[in-house]
Short mmCIF file of C-alpha atoms in Angstrom, two decimals:
data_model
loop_
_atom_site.label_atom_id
_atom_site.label_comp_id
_atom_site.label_asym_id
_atom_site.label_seq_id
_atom_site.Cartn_x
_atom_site.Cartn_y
_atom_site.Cartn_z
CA UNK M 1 33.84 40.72 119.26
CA UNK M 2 34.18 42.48 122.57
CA UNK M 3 33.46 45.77 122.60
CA UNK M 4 34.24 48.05 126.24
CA UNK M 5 31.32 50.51 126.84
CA UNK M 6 31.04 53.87 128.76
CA UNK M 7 28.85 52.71 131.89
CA UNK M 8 28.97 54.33 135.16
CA UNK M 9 32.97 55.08 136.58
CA UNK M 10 34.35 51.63 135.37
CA UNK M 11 32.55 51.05 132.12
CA UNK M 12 31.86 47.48 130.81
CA UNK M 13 32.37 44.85 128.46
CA UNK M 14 30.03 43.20 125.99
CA UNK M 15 30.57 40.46 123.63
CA UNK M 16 29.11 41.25 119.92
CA UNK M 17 28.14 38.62 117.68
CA UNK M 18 30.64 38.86 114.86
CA UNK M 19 27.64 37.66 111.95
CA UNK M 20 25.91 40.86 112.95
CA UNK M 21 28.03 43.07 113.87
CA UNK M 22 28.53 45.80 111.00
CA UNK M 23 30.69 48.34 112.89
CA UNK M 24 31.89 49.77 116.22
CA UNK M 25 31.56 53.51 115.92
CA UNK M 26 33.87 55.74 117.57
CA UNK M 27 35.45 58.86 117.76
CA UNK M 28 38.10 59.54 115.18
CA UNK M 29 40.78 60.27 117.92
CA UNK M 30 41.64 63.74 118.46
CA UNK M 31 45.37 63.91 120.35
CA UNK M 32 45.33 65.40 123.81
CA UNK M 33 47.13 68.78 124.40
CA UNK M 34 50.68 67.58 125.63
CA UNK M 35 50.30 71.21 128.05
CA UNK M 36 46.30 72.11 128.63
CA UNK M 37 47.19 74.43 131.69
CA UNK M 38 49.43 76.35 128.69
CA UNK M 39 47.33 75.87 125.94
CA UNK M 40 44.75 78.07 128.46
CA UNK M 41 46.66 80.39 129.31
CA UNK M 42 47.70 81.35 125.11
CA UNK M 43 43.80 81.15 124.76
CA UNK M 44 42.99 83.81 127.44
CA UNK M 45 45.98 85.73 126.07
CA UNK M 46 45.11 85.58 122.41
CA UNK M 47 40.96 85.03 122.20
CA UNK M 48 39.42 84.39 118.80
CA UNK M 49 37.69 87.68 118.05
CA UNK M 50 37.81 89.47 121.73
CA UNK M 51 40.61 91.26 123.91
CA UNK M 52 43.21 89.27 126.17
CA UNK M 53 41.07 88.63 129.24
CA UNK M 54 43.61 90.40 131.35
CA UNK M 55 42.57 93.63 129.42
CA UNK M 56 38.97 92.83 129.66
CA UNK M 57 39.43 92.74 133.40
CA UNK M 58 40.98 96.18 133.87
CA UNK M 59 39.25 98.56 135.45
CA UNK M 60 36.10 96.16 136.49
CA UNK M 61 34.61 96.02 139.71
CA UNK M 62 33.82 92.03 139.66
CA UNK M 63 33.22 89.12 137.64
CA UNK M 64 30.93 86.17 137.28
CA UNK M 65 32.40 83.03 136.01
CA UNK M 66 29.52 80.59 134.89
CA UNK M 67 30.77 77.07 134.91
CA UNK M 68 29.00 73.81 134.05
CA UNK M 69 27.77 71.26 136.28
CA UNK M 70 28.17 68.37 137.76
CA UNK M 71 26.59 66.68 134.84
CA UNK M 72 29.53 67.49 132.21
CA UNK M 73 33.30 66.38 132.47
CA UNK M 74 34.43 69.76 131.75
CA UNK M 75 38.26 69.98 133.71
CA UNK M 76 37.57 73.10 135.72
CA UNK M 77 40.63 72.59 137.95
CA UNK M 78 43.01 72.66 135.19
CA UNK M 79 41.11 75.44 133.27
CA UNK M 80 40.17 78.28 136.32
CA UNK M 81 43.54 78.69 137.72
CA UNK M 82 44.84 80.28 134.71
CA UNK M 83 41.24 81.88 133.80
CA UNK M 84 41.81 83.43 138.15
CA UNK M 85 45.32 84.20 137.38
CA UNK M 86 44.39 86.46 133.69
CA UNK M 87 41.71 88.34 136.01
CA UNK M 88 44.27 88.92 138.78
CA UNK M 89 46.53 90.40 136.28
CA UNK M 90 43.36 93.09 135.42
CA UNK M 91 43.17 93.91 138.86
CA UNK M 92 40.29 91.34 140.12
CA UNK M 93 41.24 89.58 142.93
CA UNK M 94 39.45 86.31 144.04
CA UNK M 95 37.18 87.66 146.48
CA UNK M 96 35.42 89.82 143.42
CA UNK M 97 34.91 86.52 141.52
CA UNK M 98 31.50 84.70 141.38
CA UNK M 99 31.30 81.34 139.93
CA UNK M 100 28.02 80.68 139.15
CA UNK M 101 26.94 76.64 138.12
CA UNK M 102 25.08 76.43 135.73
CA UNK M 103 22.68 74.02 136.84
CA UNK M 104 19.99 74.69 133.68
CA UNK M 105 17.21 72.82 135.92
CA UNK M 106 19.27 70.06 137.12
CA UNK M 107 20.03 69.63 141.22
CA UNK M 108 22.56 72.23 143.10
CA UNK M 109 25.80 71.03 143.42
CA UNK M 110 27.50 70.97 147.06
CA UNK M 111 30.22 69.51 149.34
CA UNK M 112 33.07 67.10 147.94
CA UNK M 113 31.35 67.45 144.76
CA UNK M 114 32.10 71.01 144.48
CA UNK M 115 35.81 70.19 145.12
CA UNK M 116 35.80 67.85 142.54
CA UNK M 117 34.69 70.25 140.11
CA UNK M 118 36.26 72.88 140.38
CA UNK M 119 39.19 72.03 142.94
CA UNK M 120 39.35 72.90 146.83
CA UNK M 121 41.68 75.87 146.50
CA UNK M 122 38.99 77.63 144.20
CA UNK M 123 35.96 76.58 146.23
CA UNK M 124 37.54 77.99 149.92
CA UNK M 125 38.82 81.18 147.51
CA UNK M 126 35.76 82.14 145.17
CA UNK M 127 32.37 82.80 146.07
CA UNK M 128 30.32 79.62 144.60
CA UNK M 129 26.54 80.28 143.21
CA UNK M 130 24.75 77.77 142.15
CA UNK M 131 21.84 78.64 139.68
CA UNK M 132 18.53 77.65 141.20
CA UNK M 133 15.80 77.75 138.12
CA UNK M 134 12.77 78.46 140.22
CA UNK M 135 13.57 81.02 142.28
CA UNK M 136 12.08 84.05 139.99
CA UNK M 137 13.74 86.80 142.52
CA UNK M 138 17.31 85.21 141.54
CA UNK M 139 16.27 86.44 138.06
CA UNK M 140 16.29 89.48 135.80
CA UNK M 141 13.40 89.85 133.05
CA UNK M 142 14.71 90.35 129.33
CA UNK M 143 10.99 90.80 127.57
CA UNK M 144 9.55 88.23 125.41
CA UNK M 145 11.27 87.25 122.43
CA UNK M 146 9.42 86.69 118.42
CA UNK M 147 9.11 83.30 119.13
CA UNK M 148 7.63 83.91 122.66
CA UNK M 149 9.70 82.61 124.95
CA UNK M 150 9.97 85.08 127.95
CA UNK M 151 13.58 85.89 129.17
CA UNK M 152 14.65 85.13 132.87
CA UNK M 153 18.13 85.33 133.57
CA UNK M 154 20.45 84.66 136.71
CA UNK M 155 21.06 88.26 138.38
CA UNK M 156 24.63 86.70 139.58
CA UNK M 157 25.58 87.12 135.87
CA UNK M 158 23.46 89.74 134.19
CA UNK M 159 25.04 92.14 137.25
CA UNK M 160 28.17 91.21 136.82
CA UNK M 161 30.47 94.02 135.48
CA UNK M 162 32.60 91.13 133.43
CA UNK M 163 30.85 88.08 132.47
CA UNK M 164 32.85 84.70 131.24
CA UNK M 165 31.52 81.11 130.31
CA UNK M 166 33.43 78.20 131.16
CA UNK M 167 32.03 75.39 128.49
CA UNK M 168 32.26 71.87 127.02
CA UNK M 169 31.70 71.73 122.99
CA UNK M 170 30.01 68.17 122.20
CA UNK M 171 27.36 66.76 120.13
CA UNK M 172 23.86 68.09 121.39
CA UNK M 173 20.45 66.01 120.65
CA UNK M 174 18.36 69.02 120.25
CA UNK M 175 21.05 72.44 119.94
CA UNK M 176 23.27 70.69 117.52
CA UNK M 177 26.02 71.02 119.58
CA UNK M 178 26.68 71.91 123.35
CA UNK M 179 28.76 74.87 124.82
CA UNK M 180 28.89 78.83 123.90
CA UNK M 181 25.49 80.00 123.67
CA UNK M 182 23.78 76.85 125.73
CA UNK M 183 25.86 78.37 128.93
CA UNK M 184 23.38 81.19 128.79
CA UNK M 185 20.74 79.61 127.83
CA UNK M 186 19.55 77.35 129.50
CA UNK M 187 22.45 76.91 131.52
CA UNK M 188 21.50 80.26 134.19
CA UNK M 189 17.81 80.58 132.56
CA UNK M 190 14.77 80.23 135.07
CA UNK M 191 12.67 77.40 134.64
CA UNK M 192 9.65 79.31 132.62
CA UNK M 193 12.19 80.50 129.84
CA UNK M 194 13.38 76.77 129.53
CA UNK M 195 10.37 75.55 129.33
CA UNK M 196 8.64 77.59 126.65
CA UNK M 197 12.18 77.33 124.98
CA UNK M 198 12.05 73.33 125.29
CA UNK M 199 8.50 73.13 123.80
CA UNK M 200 7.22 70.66 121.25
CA UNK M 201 7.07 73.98 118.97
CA UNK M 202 10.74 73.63 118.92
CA UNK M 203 11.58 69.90 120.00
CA UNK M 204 9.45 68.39 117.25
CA UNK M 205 11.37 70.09 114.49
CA UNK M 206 13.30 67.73 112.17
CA UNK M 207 16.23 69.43 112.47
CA UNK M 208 16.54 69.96 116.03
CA UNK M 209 19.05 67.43 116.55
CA UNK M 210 22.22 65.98 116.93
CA UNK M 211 25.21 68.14 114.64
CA UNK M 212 22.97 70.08 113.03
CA UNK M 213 23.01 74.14 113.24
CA UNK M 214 21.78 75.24 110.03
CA UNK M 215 17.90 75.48 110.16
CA UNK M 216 18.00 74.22 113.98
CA UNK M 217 15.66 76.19 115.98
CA UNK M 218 16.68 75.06 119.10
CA UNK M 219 19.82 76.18 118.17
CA UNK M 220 18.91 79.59 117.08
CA UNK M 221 16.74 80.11 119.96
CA UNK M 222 19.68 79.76 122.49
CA UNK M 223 21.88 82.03 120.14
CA UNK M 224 19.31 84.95 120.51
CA UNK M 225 18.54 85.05 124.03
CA UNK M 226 22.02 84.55 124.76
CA UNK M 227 22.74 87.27 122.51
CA UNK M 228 20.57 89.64 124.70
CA UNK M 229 23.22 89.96 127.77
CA UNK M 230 26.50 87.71 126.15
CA UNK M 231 29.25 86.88 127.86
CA UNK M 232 32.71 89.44 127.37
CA UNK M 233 34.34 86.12 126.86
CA UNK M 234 33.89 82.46 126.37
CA UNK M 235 36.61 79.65 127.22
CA UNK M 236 35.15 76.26 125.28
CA UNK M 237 36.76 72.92 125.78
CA UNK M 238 36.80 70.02 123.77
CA UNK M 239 37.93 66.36 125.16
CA UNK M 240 38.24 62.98 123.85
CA UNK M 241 37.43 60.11 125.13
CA UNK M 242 39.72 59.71 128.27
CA UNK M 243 38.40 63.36 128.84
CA UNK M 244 41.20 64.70 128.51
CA UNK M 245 41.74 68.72 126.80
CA UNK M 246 42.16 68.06 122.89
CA UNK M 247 41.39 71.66 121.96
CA UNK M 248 40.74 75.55 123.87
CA UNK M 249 39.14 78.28 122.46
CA UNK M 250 38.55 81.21 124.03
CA UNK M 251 37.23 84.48 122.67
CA UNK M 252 33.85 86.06 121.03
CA UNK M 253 30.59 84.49 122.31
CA UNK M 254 29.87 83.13 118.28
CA UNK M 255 33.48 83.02 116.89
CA UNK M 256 35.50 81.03 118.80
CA UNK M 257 32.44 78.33 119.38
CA UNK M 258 32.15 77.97 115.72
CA UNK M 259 35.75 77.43 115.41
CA UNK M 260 35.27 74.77 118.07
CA UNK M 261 32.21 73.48 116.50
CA UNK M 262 34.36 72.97 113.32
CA UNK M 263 36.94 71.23 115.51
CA UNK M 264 34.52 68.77 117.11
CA UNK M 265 33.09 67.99 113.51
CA UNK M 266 36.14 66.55 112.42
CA UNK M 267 36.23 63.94 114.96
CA UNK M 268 32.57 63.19 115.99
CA UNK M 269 30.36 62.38 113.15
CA UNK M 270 30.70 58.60 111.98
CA UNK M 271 28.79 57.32 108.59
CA UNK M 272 27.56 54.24 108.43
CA UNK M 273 26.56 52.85 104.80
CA UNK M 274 22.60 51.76 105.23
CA UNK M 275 20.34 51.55 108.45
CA UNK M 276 20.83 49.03 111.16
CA UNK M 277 18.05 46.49 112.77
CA UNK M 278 19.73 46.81 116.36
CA UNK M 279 21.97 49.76 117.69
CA UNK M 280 23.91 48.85 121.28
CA UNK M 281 24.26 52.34 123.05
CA UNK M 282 25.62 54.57 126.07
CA UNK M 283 24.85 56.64 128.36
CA UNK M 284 28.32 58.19 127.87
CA UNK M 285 29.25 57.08 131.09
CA UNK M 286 30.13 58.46 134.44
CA UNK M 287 29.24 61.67 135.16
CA UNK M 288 26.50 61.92 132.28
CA UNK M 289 24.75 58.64 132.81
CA UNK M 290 23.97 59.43 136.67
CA UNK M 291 20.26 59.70 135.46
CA UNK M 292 17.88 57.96 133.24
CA UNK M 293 17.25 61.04 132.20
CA UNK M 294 20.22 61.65 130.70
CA UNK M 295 20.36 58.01 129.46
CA UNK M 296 17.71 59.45 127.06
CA UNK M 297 20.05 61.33 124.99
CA UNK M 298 22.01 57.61 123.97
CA UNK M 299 18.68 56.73 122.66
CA UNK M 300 17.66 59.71 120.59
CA UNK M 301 21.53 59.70 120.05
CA UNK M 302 21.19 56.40 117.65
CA UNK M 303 17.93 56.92 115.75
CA UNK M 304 19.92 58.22 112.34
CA UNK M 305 21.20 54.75 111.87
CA UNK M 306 18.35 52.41 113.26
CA UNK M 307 15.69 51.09 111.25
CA UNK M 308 12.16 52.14 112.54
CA UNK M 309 10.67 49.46 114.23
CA UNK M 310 14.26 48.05 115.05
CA UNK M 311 15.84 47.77 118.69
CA UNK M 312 18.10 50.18 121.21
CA UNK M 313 20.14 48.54 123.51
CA UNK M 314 21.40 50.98 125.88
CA UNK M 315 23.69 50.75 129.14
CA UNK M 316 23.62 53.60 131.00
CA UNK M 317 24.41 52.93 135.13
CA UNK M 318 21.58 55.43 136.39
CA UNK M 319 23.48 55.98 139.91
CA UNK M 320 21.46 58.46 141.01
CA UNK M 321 18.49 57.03 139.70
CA UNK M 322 15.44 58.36 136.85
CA UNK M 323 16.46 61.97 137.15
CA UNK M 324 14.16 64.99 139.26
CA UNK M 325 11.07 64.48 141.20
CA UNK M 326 9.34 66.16 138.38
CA UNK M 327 10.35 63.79 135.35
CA UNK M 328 10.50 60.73 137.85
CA UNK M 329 6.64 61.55 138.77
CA UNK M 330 5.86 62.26 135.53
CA UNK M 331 6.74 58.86 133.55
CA UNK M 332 5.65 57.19 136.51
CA UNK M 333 1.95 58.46 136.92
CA UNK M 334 1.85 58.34 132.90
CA UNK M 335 0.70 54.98 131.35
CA UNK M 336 -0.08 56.79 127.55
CA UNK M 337 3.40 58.45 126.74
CA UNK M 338 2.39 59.19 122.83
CA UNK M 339 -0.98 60.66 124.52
CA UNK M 340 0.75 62.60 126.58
CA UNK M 341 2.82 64.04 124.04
CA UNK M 342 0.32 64.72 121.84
CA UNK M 343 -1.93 66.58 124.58
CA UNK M 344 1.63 68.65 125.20
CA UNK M 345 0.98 70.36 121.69
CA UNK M 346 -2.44 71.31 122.09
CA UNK M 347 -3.43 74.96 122.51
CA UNK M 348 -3.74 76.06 126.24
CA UNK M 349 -1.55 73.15 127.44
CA UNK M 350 0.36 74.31 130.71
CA UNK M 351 3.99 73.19 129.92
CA UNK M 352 4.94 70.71 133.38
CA UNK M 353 9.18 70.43 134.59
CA UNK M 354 11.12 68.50 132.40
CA UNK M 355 8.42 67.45 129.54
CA UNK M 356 11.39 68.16 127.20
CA UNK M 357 12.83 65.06 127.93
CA UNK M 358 9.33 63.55 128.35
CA UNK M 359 9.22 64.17 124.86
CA UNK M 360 12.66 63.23 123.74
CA UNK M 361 11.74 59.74 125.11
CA UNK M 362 8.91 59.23 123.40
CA UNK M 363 10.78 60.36 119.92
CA UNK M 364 12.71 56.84 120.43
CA UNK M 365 10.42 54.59 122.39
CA UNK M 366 6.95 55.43 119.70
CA UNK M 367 9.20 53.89 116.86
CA UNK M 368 11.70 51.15 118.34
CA UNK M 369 11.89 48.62 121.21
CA UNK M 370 14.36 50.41 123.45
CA UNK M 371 16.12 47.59 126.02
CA UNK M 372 18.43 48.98 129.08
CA UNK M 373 21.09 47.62 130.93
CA UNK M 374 21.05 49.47 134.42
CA UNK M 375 22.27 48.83 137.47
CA UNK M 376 20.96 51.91 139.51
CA UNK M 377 17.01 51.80 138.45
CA UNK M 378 14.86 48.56 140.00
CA UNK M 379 13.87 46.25 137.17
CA UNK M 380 10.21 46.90 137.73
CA UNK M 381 10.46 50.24 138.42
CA UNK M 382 12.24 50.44 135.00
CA UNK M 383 9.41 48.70 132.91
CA UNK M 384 7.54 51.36 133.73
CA UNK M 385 9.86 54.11 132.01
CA UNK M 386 8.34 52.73 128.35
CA UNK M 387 11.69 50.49 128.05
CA UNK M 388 12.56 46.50 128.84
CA UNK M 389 14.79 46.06 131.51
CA UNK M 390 17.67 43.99 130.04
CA UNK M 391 20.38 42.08 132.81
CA UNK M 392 23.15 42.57 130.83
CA UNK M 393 23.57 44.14 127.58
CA UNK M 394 24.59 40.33 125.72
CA UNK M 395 20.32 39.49 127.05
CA UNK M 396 18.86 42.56 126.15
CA UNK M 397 20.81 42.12 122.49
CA UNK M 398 19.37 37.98 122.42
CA UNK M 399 16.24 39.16 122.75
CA UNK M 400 16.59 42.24 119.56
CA UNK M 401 18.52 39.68 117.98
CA UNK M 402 15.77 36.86 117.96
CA UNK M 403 12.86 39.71 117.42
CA UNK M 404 14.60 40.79 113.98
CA UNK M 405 16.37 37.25 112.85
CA UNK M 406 19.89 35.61 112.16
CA UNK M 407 20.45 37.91 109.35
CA UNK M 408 20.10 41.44 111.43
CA UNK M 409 22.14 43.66 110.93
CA UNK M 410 24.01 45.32 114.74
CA UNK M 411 26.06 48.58 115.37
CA UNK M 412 27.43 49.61 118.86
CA UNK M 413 28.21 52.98 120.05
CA UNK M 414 30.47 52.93 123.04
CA UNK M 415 30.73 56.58 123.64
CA UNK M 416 26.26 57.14 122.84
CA UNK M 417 25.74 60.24 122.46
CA UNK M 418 29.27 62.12 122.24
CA UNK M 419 29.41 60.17 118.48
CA UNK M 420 27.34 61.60 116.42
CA UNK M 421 26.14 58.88 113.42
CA UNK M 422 24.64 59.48 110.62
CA UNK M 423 23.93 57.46 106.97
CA UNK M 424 26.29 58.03 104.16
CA UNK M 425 24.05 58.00 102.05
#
């Protein structure tokens, strides 16, 4: 069978061996919003739980607009000019607008790229911020919370007299699902808070993981710090998987995410009857799959359905290479990944950039063979990232195919980590 995958801008195609091939999983399509410009606007004029943002805006001094970045496909030109135009009508005019990225601890984003996100006539009209996680003076302190993580957030927001998030609602590996709270936190949070906050105190807990909420501490942890200075409003998207708008919902920081939540549940969580010996993957695609380091939530992505000890194939382009200088050193000075996770969860252990996803690795490569198709990482350079370069994806699934036998069993995941599977069991 040929499957197309989400790789890079273009995607590819892979040919699937029928004999193994137990099921394609993909998003049960969600139709795209015939109007998204007007299905905005009725958001920001009727909010789930909150006042019309026009009303919010009256009598304010300024507001701070936190938008994703670069790394999420989250329509900002078709979503701020109405979000602008609601303020306008409560008397904020442009030049009292800060749009703040929120970067988490990824890269700053600049130039053409800012015009692609969020459209020229906004970037020459608004002032642009982008959150920078290690500068502590670009930070207000909040106090520690009960689980001792200590609170830094961007000052661009916190002084804001009206705050709003801008967000994407899709399957998370560790919060459950993205957007609402995750804007917050970790989206504008310095780099200590997300650090202590992406600990293995948290990360190793069964149910921080894809779809799941209930019991999720990850989850719970974002809620409460976000909960300390929340946003007057939130605007949530959810797309399918042209990325195009499929549902808006703007309103009360924990209302109208939940009702998105329950929107993306419909559409993203795919059974399959009994675990699978080899699981071809994503990277989602262009722009999440810039980094191997987001290539890493594909492979944590597919664990509920593959067998331990069975094989990942995953295709994720890697454009911009492994990801930060901190992960990139980090994998690449490390030659005992399990050791170094394990030394991560001993008492006194001084937490280092990015050991989240350190760690998130490890949780697929300790108990499968993990294979990647990648274009934008050297092959030898990729061998030493705990996973076998594979030329294309048909070699990398030979090679799983002939470790586990004829009779293995294969599922493919075009979207990775957007679907979220699980065993119907």
């Amino acid at each position: 069978m040929r499957v197309r995958l989400e790789y890079g801008k273009n995607g590819l195609e892979a040919e699937l061996p029928d004999a193994n091939l137990v099921g394609v999983l993909k998003l049960t399509p969600a139709p795209p919003l015939a109007d998204p410009v007007a299905a905005a606007r009725a958001a920001l004029a009727r909010p789930i739980g909150a006042s019309p943002l026009s009303e919010l805006a009256r009598g304010r001094r300024n507001a701070c607009v936190v938008v994703c970045d670069v790394t999420r496909p989250v329509p900002n030109p078709l979503l701020l000019p109405p979000l602008l135009d609601a303020l306008a009508e409560g008397g904020l005019k442009r030049e009292d607008v800060s749009i703040l990225i929120a970067t988490g601890t990824h890269r700053p984003n600049e130039g053409a790229e800012l015009d692609a996100m969020l459209g020229p006539e906004i970037v020459r009209t608004c002032r642009i911020v982008n959150h920078v996680c290690t500068d502590r003076a670009a930070h207000r302190f909040f106090g520690v919370t009960p689980n001792g993580v200590p609170v830094h957030l961007d000052r661009t927001y916190c002084d804001a007299d009206l705050k709003v998030t801008v967000g994407l609602i899709e399957p998370h590996f560790m919060a459950g699902y993205s957007g609402g709270r995750k804007m917050v936190m970790p989206g504008i949070a310095a780099l200590e808070t997300v650090q202590a906050w992406h600990s293995p105190r948290f990360l190793e807990h069964p149910r921080a993981t894809n779809g799941v909420l209930d019991g999720n501490p990850v989850h719970a942890e974002n809620l409460a710090i976000a909960k300390l200075v929340p946003p007057d409003l939130i605007v949530d998207v959810t797309l399918d998987e042209a990325n195009r708008i499929t549902g808006v919902f703007a309103g009360d920081l924990e209302r109208a995410w939940q009702t998105g939540v329950a929107f993306v549940e419909k559409h993203v969580r795919v059974p399959v009857a009994e675990p699978v010996d080899v699981v071809v993957t994503t990277g989602a695609g262009a722009p999440l799959d810039a980094t191997f380091y987001q290539a890493v939530k594909g492979m944590v992505g597919a664990l509920p359905i593959v067998k331990p000890g069975g094989s990942i194939v995953i295709a994720a382009a890697c454009s911009e290479g492994v990801g930060g200088p901190d992960f990139t050193r980090t994998l690449l000075e490390t030659e005992d990944l399990p050791g170094l996770v394990e030394a991560m969860q001993r008492p006194g252990w001084a937490p280092i950039p990015d050991q989240w996803q350190v760690e998130e690795l490890a949780k697929a490569v300790r108990r499968n063979d993990v294979l990647c198709v990648c274009d934008g990482i050297a092959p030898d350079t990729l061998a030493r990232l705990f996973v076998t370069p594979a030329a294309t994806v048909e070699d990398g699934l030979a090679r799983a195919l002939a470790r586990h036998g004829p009779a293995s069993t294969l599922a493919a995941i075009p979207k990775g980590p957007y679907v979220i599977p699980y065993l119907a069991q």
